mmCIF file of N, CA and C in Angstrom:
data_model
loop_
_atom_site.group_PDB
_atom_site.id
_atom_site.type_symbol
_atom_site.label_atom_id
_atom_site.label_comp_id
_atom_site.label_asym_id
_atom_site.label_seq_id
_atom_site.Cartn_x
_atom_site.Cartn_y
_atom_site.Cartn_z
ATOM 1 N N UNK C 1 0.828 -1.186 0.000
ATOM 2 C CA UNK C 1 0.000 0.000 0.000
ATOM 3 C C UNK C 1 0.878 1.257 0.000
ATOM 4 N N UNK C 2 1.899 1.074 1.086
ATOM 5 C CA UNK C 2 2.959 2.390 1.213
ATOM 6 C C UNK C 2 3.395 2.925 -0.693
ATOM 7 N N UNK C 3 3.943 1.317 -1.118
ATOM 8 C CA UNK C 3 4.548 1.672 -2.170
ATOM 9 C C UNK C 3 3.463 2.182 -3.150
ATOM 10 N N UNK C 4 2.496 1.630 -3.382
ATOM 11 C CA UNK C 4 1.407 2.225 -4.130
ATOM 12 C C UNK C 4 1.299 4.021 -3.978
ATOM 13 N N UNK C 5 1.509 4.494 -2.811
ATOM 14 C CA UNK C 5 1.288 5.892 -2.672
ATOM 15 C C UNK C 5 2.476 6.832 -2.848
ATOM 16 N N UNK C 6 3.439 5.748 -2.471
ATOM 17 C CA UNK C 6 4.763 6.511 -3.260
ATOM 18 C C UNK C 6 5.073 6.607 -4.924
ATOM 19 N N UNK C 7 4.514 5.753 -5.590
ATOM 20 C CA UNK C 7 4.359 5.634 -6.724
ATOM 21 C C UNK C 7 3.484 6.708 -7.106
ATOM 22 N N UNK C 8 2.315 6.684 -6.728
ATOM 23 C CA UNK C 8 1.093 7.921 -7.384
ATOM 24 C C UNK C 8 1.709 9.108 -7.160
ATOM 25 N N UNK C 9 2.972 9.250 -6.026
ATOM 26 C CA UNK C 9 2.988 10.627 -5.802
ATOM 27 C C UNK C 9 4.428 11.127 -6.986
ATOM 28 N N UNK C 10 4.885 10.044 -6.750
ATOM 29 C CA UNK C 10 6.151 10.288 -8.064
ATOM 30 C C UNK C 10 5.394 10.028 -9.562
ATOM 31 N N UNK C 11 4.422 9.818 -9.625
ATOM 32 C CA UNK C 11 3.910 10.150 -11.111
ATOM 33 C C UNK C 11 3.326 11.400 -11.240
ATOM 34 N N UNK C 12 3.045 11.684 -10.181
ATOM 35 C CA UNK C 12 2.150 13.258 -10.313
ATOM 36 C C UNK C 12 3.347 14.057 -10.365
ATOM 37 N N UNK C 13 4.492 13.941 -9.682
ATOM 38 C CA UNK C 13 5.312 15.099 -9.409
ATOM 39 C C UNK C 13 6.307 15.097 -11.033
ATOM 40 N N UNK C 14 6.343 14.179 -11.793
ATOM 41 C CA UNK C 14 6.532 13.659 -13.024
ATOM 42 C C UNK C 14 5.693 14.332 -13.679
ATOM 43 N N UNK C 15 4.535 14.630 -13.706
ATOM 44 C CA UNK C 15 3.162 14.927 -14.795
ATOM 45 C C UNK C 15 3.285 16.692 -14.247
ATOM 46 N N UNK C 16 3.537 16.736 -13.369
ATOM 47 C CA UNK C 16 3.502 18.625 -13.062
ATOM 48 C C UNK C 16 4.694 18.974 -13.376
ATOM 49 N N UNK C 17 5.944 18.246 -13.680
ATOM 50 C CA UNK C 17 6.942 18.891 -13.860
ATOM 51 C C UNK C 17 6.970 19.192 -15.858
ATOM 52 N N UNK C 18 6.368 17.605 -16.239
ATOM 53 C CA UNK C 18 6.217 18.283 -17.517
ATOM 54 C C UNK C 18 5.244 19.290 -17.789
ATOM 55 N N UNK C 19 4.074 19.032 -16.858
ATOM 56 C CA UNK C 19 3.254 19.934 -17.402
ATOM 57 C C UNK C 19 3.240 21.427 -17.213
ATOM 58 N N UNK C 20 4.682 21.664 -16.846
ATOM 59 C CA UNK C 20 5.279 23.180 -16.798
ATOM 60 C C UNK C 20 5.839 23.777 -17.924
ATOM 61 N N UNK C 21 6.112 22.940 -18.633
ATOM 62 C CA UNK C 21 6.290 23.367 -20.458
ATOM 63 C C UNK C 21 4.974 23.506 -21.251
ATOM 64 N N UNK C 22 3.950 23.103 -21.017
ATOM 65 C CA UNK C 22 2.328 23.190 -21.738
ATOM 66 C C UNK C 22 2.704 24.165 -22.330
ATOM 67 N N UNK C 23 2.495 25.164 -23.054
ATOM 68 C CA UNK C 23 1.660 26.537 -22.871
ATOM 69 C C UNK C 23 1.170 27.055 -24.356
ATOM 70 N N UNK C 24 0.442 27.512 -24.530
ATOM 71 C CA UNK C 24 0.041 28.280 -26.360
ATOM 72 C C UNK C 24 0.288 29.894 -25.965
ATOM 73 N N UNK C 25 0.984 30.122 -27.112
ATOM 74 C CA UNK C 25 1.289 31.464 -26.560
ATOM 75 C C UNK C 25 0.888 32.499 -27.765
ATOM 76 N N UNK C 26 0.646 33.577 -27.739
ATOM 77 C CA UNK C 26 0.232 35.027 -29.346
ATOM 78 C C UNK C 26 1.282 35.792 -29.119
ATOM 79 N N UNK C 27 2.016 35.673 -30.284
ATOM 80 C CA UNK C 27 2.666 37.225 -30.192
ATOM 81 C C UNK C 27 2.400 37.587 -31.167
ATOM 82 N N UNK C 28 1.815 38.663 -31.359
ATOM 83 C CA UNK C 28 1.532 39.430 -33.081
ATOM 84 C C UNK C 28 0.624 38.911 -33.960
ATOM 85 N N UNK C 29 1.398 38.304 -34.934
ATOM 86 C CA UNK C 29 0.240 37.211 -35.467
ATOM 87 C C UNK C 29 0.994 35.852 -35.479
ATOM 88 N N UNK C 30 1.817 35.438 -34.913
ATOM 89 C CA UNK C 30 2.531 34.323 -34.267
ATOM 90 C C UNK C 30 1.413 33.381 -32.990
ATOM 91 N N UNK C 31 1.613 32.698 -33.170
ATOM 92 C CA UNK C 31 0.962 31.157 -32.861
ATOM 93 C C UNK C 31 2.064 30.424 -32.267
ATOM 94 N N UNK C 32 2.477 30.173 -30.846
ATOM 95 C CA UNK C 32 2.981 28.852 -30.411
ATOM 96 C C UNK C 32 2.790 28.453 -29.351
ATOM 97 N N UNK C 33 2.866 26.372 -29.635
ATOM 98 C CA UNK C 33 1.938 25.973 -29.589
ATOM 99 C C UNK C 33 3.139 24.762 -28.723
ATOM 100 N N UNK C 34 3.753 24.424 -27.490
ATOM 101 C CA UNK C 34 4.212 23.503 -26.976
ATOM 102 C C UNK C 34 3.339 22.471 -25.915
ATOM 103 N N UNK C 35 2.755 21.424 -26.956
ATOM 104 C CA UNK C 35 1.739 20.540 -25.794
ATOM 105 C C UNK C 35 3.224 19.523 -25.315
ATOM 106 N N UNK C 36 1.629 18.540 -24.568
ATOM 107 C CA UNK C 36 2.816 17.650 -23.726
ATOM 108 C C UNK C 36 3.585 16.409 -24.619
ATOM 109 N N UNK C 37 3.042 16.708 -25.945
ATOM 110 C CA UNK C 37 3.513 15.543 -26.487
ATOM 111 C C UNK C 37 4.635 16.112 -27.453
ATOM 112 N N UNK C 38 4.987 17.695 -27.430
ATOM 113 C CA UNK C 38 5.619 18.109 -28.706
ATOM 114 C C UNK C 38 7.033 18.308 -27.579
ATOM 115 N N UNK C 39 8.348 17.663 -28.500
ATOM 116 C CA UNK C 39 9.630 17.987 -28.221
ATOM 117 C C UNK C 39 9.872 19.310 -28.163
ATOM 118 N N UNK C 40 9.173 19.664 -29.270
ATOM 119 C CA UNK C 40 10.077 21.540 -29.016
ATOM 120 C C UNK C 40 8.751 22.226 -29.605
ATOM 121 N N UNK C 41 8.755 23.491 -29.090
ATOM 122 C CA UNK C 41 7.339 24.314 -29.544
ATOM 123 C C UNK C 41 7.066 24.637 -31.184
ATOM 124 N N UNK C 42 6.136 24.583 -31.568
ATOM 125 C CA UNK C 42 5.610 24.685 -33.042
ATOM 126 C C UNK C 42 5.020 26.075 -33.370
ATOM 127 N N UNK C 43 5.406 26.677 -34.897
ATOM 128 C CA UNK C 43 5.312 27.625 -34.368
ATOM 129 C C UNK C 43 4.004 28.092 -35.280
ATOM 130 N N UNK C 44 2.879 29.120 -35.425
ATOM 131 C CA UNK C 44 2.379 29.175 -36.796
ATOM 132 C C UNK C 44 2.060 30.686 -37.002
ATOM 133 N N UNK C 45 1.854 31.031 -37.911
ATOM 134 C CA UNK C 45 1.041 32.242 -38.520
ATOM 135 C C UNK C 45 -0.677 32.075 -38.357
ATOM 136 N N UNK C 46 -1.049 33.594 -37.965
ATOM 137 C CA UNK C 46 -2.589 33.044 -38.858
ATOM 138 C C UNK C 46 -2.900 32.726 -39.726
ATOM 139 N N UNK C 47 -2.094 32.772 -40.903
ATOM 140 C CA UNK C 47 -2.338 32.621 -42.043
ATOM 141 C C UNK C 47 -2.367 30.824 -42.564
ATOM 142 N N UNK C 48 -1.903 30.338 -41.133
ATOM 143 C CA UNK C 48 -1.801 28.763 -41.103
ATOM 144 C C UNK C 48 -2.895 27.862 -40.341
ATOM 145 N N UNK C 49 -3.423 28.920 -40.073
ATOM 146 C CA UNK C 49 -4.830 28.738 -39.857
ATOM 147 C C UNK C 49 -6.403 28.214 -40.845
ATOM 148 N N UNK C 50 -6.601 26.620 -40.851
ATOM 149 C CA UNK C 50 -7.891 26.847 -41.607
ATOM 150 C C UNK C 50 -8.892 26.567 -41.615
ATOM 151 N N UNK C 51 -9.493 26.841 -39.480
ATOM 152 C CA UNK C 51 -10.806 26.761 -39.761
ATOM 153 C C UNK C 51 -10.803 26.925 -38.020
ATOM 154 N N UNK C 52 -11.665 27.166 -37.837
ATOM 155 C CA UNK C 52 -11.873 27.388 -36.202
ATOM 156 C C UNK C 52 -13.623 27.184 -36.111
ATOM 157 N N UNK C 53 -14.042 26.548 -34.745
ATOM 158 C CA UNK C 53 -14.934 25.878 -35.398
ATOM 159 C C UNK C 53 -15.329 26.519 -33.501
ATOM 160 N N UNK C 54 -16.388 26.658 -32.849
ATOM 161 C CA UNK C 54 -16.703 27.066 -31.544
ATOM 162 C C UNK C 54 -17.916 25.939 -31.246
ATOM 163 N N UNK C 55 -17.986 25.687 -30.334
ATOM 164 C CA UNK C 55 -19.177 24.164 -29.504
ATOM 165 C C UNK C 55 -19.388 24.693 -28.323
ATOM 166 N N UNK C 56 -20.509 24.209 -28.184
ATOM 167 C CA UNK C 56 -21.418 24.654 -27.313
ATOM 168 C C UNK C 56 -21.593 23.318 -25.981
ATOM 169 N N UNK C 57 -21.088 22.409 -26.656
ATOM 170 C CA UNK C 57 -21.065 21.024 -25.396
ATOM 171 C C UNK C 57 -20.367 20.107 -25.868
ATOM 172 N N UNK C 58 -20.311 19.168 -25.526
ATOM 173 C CA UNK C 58 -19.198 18.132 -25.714
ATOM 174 C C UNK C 58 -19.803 16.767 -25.268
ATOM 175 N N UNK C 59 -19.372 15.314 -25.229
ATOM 176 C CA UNK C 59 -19.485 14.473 -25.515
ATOM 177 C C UNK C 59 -18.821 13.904 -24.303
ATOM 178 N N UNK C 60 -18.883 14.124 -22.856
ATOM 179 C CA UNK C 60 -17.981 13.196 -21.914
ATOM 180 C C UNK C 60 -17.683 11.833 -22.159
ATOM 181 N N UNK C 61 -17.026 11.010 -20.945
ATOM 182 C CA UNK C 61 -16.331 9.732 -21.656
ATOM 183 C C UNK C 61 -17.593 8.921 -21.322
ATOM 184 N N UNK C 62 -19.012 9.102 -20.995
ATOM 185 C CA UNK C 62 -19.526 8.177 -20.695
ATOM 186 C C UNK C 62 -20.693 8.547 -21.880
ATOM 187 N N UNK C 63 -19.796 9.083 -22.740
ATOM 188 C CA UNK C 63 -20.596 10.001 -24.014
ATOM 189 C C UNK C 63 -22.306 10.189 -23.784
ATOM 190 N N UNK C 64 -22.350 11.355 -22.976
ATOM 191 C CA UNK C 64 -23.173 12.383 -22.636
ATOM 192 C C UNK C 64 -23.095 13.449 -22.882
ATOM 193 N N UNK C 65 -24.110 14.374 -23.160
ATOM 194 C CA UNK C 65 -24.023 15.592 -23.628
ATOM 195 C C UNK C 65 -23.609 16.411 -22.850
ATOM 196 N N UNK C 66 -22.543 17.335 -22.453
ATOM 197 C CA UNK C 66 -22.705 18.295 -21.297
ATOM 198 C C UNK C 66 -22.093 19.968 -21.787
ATOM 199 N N UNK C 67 -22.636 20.614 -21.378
ATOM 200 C CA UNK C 67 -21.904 22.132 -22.167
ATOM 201 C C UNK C 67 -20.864 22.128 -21.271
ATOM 202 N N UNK C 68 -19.913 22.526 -22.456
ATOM 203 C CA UNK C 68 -18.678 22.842 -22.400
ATOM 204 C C UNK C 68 -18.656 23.792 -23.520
ATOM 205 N N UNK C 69 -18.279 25.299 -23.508
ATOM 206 C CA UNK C 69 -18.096 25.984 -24.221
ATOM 207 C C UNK C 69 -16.907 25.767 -25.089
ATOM 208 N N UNK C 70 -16.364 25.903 -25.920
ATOM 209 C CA UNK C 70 -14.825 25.554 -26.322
ATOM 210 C C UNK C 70 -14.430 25.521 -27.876
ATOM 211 N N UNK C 71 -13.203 26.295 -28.115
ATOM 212 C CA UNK C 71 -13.295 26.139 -29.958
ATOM 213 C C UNK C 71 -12.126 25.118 -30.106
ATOM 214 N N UNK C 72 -12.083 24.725 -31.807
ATOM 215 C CA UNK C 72 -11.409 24.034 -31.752
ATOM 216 C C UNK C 72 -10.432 24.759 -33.264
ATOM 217 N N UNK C 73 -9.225 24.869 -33.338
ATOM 218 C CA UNK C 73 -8.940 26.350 -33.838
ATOM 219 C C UNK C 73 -7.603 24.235 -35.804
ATOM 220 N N UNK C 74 -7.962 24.651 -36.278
ATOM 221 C CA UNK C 74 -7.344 23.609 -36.835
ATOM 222 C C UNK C 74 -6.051 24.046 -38.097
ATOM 223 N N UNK C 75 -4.850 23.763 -37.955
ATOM 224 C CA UNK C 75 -3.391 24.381 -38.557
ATOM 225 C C UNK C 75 -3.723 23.106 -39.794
ATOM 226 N N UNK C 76 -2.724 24.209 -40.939
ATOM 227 C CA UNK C 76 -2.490 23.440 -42.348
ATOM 228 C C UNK C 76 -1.971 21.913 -42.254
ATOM 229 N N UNK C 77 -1.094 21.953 -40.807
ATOM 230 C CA UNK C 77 -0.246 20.582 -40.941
ATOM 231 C C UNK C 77 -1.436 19.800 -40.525
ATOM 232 N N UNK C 78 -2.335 20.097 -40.128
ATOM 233 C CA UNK C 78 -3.157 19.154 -39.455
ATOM 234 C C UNK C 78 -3.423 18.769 -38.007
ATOM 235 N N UNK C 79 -2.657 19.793 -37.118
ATOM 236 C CA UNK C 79 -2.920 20.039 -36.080
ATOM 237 C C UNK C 79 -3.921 20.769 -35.924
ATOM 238 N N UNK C 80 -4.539 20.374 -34.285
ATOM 239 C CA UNK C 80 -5.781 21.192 -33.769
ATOM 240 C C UNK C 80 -5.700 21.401 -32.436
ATOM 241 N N UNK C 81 -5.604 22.768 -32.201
ATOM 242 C CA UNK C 81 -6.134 22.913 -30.585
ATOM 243 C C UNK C 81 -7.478 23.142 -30.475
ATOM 244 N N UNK C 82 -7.593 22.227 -29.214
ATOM 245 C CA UNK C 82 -8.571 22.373 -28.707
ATOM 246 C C UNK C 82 -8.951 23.133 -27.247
ATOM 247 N N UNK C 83 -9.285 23.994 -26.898
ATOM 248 C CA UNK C 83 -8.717 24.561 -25.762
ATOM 249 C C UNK C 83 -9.844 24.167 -24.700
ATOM 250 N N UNK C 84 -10.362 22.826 -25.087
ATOM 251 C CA UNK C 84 -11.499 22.184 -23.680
ATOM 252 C C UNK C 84 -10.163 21.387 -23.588
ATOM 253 N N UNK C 85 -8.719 21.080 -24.213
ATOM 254 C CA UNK C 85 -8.046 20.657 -23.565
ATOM 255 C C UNK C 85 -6.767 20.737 -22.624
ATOM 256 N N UNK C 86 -6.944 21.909 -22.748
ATOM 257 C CA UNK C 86 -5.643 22.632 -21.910
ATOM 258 C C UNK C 86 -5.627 22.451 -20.525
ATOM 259 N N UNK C 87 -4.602 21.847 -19.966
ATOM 260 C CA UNK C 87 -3.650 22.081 -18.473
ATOM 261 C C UNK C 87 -3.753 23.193 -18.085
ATOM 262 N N UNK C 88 -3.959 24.385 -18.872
ATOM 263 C CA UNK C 88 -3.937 25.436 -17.680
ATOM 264 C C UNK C 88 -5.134 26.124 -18.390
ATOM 265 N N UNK C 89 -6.110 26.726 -17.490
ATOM 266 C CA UNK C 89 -7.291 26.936 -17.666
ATOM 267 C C UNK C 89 -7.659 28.245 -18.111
ATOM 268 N N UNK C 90 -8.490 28.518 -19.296
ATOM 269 C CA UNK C 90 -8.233 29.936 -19.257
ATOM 270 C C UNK C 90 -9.722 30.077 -19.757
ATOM 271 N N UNK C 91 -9.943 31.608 -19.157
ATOM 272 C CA UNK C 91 -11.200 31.751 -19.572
ATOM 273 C C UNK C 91 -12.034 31.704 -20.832
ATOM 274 N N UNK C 92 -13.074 31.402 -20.846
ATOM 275 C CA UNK C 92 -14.165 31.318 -22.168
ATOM 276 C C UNK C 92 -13.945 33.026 -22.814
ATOM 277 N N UNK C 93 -14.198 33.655 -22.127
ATOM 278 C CA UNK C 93 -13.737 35.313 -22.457
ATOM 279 C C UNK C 93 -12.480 35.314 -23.150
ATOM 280 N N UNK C 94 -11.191 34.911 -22.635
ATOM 281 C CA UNK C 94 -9.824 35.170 -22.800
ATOM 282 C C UNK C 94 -9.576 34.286 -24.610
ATOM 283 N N UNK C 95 -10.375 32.914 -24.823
ATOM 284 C CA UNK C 95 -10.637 32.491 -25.736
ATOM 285 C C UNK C 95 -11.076 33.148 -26.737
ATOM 286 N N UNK C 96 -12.200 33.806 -26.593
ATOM 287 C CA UNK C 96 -13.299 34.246 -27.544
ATOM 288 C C UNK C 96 -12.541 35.607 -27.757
ATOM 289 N N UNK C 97 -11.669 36.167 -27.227
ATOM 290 C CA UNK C 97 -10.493 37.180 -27.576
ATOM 291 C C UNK C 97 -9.451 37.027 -28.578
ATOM 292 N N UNK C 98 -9.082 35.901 -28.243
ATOM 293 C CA UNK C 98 -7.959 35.220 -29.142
ATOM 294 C C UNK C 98 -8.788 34.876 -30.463
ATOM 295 N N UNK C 99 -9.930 34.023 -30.400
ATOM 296 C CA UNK C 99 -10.201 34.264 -31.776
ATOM 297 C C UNK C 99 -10.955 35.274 -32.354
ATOM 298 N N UNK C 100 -11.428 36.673 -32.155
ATOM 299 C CA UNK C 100 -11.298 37.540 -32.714
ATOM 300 C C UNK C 100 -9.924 38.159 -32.880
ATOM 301 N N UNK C 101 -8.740 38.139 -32.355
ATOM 302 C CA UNK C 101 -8.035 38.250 -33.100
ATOM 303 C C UNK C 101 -7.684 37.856 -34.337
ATOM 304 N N UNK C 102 -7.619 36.580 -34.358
ATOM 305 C CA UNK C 102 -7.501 35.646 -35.576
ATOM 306 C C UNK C 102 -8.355 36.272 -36.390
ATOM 307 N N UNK C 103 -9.557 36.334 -36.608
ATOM 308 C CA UNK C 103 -10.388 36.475 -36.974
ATOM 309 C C UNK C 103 -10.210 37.968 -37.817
ATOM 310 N N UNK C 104 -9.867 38.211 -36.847
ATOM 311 C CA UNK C 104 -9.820 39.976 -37.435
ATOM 312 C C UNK C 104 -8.555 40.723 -38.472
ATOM 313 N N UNK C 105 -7.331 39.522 -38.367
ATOM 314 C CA UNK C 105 -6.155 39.542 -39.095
ATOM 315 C C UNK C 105 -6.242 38.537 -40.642
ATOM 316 N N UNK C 106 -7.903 37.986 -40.448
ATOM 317 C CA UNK C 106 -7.813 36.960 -41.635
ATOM 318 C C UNK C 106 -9.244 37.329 -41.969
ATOM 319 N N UNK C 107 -9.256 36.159 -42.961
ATOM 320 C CA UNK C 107 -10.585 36.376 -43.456
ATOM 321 C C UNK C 107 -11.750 34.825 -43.437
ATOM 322 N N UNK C 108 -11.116 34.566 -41.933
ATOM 323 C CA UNK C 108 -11.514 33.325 -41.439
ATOM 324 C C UNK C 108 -13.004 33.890 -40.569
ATOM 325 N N UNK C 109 -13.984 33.028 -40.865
ATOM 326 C CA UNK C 109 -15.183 32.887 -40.372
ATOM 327 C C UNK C 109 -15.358 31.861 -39.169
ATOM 328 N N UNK C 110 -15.847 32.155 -37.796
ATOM 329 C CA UNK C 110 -16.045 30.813 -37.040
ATOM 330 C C UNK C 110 -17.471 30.719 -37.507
ATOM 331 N N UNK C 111 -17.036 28.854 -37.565
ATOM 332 C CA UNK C 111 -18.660 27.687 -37.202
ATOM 333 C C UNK C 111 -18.976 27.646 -36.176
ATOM 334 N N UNK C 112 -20.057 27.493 -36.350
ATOM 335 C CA UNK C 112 -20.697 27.249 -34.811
ATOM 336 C C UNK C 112 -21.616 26.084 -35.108
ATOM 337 N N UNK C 113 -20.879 24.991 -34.058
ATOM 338 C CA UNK C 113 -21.699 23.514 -33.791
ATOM 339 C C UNK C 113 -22.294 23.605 -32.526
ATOM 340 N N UNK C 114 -23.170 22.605 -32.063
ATOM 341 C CA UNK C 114 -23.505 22.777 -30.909
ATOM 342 C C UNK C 114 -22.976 21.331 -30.014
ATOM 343 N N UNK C 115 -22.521 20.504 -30.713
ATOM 344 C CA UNK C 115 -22.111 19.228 -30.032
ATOM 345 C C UNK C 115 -20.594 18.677 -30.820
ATOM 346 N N UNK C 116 -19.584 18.757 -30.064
ATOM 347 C CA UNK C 116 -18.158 18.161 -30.569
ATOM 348 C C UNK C 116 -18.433 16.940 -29.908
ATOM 349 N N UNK C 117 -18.627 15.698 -30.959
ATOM 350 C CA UNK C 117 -19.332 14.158 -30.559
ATOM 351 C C UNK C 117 -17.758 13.372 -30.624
ATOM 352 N N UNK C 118 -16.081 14.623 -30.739
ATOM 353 C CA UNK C 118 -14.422 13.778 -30.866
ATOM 354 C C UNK C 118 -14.600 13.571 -29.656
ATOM 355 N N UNK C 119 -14.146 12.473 -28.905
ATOM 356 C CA UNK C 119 -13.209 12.647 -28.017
ATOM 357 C C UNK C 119 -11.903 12.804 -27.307
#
């Protein structure tokens, strides 16, 4: 049992230490983008931007409907943030900022779905 709790606590202290590199960051019209799975941060333009899509609820794991506000913003390479998935939490406001920026430097339109059924 001891070892069991020493274990959970050295995986967490493992999972917070990476998860101190997370972060999406704007500068200008610069885009970067270091999740937990990327070696080194990625970087993009808006202009690498092609499609941003905003939801109104989401699909939990016991796939149920529940609102969750959240866009899902999708790059040429085929990357997508999703920012219902971010480690560090940021407001629905602070979001809906960022993509009027985007928005306002391009000539990108958001969709609006009411159910993201990815998980």
């Amino acid at each position: 049992m001891q070892l069991m709790c020493i274990g959970s606590v050295i995986a967490g202290v493992v999972l917070s230490v990476l998860g101190l590199g997370w972060y999406k960051e704007i500068i200008g019209d610069k885009i970067i983008i270091n999740d937990f799975n990327s070696l080194t941060p990625q970087e993009y333009s808006i202009q690498d931007i092609t499609s941003i899509t905003h939801y109104t609820h989401k699909l939990n794991s016991k796939g149920e409907v529940e609102a969750e506000p959240h866009y899902k913003i999708s790059f040429s390479d085929g990357r997508v943030w999703d920012t219902s998935d971010n480690f560090h939490e940021a407001s629905q406001e602070k979001y809906t900022a960022v993509v009027q920026h985007f928005t306002s430097k391009s000539n990108l339109k958001v969709r609006y779905q009411d159910v993201d059924t990815a998980n």
